[in-house]
GROMACS .gro file of C-alpha atoms in nm:
model
  178
    1VAL     CA    1   0.000   0.000   0.000
    2ALA     CA    2   0.152   0.332  -0.105
    3ARG     CA    3   0.132   0.628   0.127
    4ALA     CA    4   0.051   0.977   0.005
    5PRO     CA    5   0.229   1.250   0.203
    6LEU     CA    6   0.019   1.499   0.395
    7ARG     CA    7   0.067   1.836   0.229
    8PRO     CA    8   0.080   2.114   0.490
    9GLU     CA    9  -0.035   2.389   0.256
   10ASN     CA   10  -0.364   2.203   0.203
   11THR     CA   11  -0.429   2.112   0.563
   12ILE     CA   12  -0.669   2.280   0.801
   13VAL     CA   13  -0.683   2.182   1.167
   14ARG     CA   14  -0.946   2.345   1.383
   15GLY     CA   15  -1.102   2.280   1.718
   16SER     CA   16  -1.385   2.434   1.910
   17ALA     CA   17  -1.580   2.379   2.227
   18ASN     CA   18  -1.851   2.200   2.030
   19GLN     CA   19  -1.670   2.027   1.746
   20CYS     CA   20  -1.328   1.919   1.635
   21GLN     CA   21  -1.259   1.888   1.270
   22ASP     CA   22  -0.959   1.786   1.066
   23THR     CA   23  -0.986   1.826   0.691
   24TYR     CA   24  -0.755   1.675   0.431
   25ARG     CA   25  -0.779   1.661   0.054
   26ALA     CA   26  -0.917   1.324  -0.057
   27GLU     CA   27  -0.620   1.231  -0.277
   28GLU     CA   28  -0.388   1.271   0.022
   29LEU     CA   29  -0.559   0.986   0.205
   30THR     CA   30  -0.561   0.751  -0.091
   31GLY     CA   31  -0.404   0.424   0.012
   32HIS     CA   32  -0.410   0.501   0.383
   33THR     CA   33  -0.542   0.223   0.596
   34THR     CA   34  -0.418   0.332   0.938
   35GLY     CA   35  -0.304   0.686   1.013
   36LEU     CA   36  -0.100   0.984   0.909
   37SER     CA   37   0.249   0.916   0.784
   38LEU     CA   38   0.470   1.221   0.823
   39ASN     CA   39   0.790   1.274   0.628
   40ASN     CA   40   1.104   1.329   0.833
   41ASP     CA   41   1.242   1.587   0.591
   42ARG     CA   42   0.951   1.828   0.637
   43LEU     CA   43   0.828   2.077   0.891
   44TYR     CA   44   0.449   2.085   0.872
   45LYS     CA   45   0.294   2.425   0.945
   46LEU     CA   46  -0.068   2.421   1.054
   47THR     CA   47  -0.313   2.661   1.215
   48TYR     CA   48  -0.524   2.583   1.519
   49SER     CA   49  -0.814   2.765   1.677
   50THR     CA   50  -1.029   2.673   1.975
   51GLU     CA   51  -1.313   2.859   2.142
   52VAL     CA   52  -1.440   2.849   2.497
   53LEU     CA   53  -1.798   2.969   2.533
   54LEU     CA   54  -1.891   3.042   2.891
   55ASP     CA   55  -2.265   3.084   2.844
   56ARG     CA   56  -2.342   2.849   2.555
   57GLY     CA   57  -2.706   2.755   2.540
   58LYS     CA   58  -2.830   3.062   2.727
   59GLY     CA   59  -2.893   3.274   2.422
   60LYS     CA   60  -2.794   3.350   2.067
   61LEU     CA   61  -2.448   3.251   1.944
   62GLN     CA   62  -2.369   3.612   1.852
   63ASP     CA   63  -2.438   3.716   2.213
   64SER     CA   64  -2.209   3.449   2.363
   65VAL     CA   65  -1.937   3.530   2.613
   66GLY     CA   66  -1.602   3.358   2.582
   67TYR     CA   67  -1.264   3.365   2.417
   68ARG     CA   68  -1.083   3.221   2.118
   69ILE     CA   69  -0.723   3.102   2.121
   70SER     CA   70  -0.564   3.077   1.778
   71SER     CA   71  -0.209   2.990   1.683
   72ASN     CA   72   0.027   2.843   1.432
   73VAL     CA   73   0.148   2.490   1.499
   74ASP     CA   74   0.474   2.334   1.383
   75VAL     CA   75   0.469   1.955   1.345
   76ALA     CA   76   0.783   1.749   1.291
   77LEU     CA   77   0.856   1.378   1.278
   78LEU     CA   78   1.123   1.292   1.537
   79TRP     CA   79   1.134   0.913   1.500
   80ARG     CA   80   0.976   0.636   1.300
   81ASN     CA   81   0.999   0.267   1.378
   82PRO     CA   82   1.217   0.122   1.101
   83ASP     CA   83   0.996  -0.189   1.101
   84GLY     CA   84   0.686   0.007   1.001
   85ASP     CA   85   0.580   0.366   0.938
   86ASP     CA   86   0.263   0.332   1.147
   87ASP     CA   87   0.472   0.379   1.465
   88GLN     CA   88   0.609   0.731   1.496
   89LEU     CA   89   0.701   1.001   1.744
   90ILE     CA   90   0.604   1.355   1.646
   91GLN     CA   91   0.666   1.692   1.805
   92ILE     CA   92   0.399   1.961   1.803
   93THR     CA   93   0.489   2.319   1.895
   94ILE     CA   94   0.230   2.594   1.935
   95LYS     CA   95   0.354   2.935   1.812
   96ASP     CA   96   0.223   3.285   1.750
   97VAL     CA   97  -0.059   3.258   2.005
   98ASN     CA   98  -0.345   3.506   1.986
   99VAL     CA   99  -0.629   3.542   2.238
  100GLU     CA  100  -0.942   3.736   2.149
  101ASN     CA  101  -1.302   3.781   2.245
  102VAL     CA  102  -1.524   3.527   2.075
  103ASN     CA  103  -1.786   3.800   2.028
  104GLN     CA  104  -1.647   4.064   1.793
  105GLN     CA  105  -1.950   4.290   1.856
  106ARG     CA  106  -1.810   4.401   2.190
  107GLY     CA  107  -1.551   4.623   2.017
  108GLU     CA  108  -1.417   4.882   2.262
  109LYS     CA  109  -1.582   4.704   2.558
  110SER     CA  110  -1.372   4.391   2.501
  111ILE     CA  111  -1.146   4.306   2.795
  112PHE     CA  112  -0.897   4.169   2.539
  113LYS     CA  113  -0.862   4.492   2.341
  114GLY     CA  114  -0.505   4.618   2.336
  115LYS     CA  115  -0.371   4.336   2.553
  116SER     CA  116  -0.103   4.089   2.450
  117PRO     CA  117  -0.150   3.714   2.499
  118SER     CA  118   0.106   3.720   2.783
  119LYS     CA  119  -0.102   3.985   2.965
  120ILE     CA  120  -0.422   3.784   2.923
  121MET     CA  121  -0.286   3.434   2.993
  122GLY     CA  122   0.011   3.524   3.208
  123LYS     CA  123   0.371   3.502   3.093
  124GLU     CA  124   0.434   3.159   3.250
  125ASN     CA  125   0.120   3.005   3.098
  126LEU     CA  126   0.201   3.143   2.754
  127GLU     CA  127   0.556   3.006   2.775
  128ALA     CA  128   0.420   2.667   2.885
  129LEU     CA  129   0.171   2.664   2.597
  130GLN     CA  130   0.454   2.724   2.350
  131ARG     CA  131   0.680   2.446   2.483
  132PRO     CA  132   0.684   2.141   2.256
  133THR     CA  133   0.469   1.835   2.319
  134LEU     CA  134   0.552   1.487   2.193
  135LEU     CA  135   0.298   1.237   2.062
  136HIS     CA  136   0.363   0.869   2.008
  137LEU     CA  137   0.132   0.762   1.726
  138ILE     CA  138   0.070   0.397   1.645
  139HIS     CA  139  -0.174   0.307   1.365
  140GLY     CA  140  -0.327   0.655   1.371
  141LYS     CA  141  -0.388   0.662   1.747
  142VAL     CA  142  -0.212   0.868   2.012
  143LYS     CA  143  -0.066   0.599   2.239
  144GLU     CA  144   0.138   0.838   2.455
  145PHE     CA  145   0.120   1.211   2.523
  146TYR     CA  146   0.441   1.367   2.658
  147SER     CA  147   0.433   1.712   2.810
  148TYR     CA  148   0.629   1.895   3.077
  149GLN     CA  149   0.583   1.816   3.445
  150ASN     CA  150   0.373   2.052   3.653
  151GLU     CA  151   0.207   2.226   3.360
  152ALA     CA  152  -0.117   2.401   3.443
  153VAL     CA  153  -0.419   2.177   3.379
  154ALA     CA  154  -0.571   2.433   3.140
  155ILE     CA  155  -0.251   2.442   2.931
  156GLU     CA  156  -0.227   2.063   2.922
  157ASN     CA  157  -0.594   2.039   2.819
  158ILE     CA  158  -0.536   2.276   2.526
  159LYS     CA  159  -0.241   2.062   2.416
  160ARG     CA  160  -0.443   1.741   2.457
  161GLY     CA  161  -0.723   1.890   2.247
  162LEU     CA  162  -0.475   1.968   1.971
  163ALA     CA  163  -0.318   1.621   2.003
  164SER     CA  164  -0.659   1.456   1.962
  165LEU     CA  165  -0.687   1.606   1.613
  166PHE     CA  166  -0.395   1.388   1.500
  167GLN     CA  167  -0.590   1.069   1.572
  168THR     CA  168  -0.753   0.896   1.281
  169GLN     CA  169  -0.981   0.597   1.261
  170LEU     CA  170  -1.065   0.500   0.906
  171SER     CA  171  -1.272   0.196   0.996
  172SER     CA  172  -1.574   0.160   1.220
  173GLY     CA  173  -1.542   0.023   1.569
  174THR     CA  174  -1.478   0.113   1.930
  175THR     CA  175  -1.148   0.256   2.050
  176ASN     CA  176  -0.993   0.403   2.365
  177GLU     CA  177  -0.825   0.742   2.335
  178VAL     CA  178  -0.537   0.884   2.540
   0.00000   0.00000   0.00000
């Protein structure tokens, strides 16, 4: 079975409080029976966005209160099992973080207006968010998630949400996720 490389310029990775979606061009998945197969001579550049809505369900979406975190993400293959390319260790690094009000109608009233991500999140949290995370992928599933010790739970949860987007299951059935 031949593997088609994942082309970063055609890849969109997005997450939200209500849905997670990963979209790839159909011809890129041709021949895939397990999971993504990254090339070790490439740095994949993706974008990621997630929203936290604090009052979802209490009114109209345009009146919601919450925030959006968006960033660029660098993905690199660190290791591949020489006995099979369905066993790999990848590094994901969040960069260029932006935090904004999910409701753009607030304009001048926005508590985010004119503030940098380090002011909103705190310098230590922003630095932690931008430290690399390692994922051990086997057959399209995250088998291990490696992050730094003593990271804030919120930071680790953002990283785990991003990591979950790298999981693929191309056949029906039940599975356990990390």
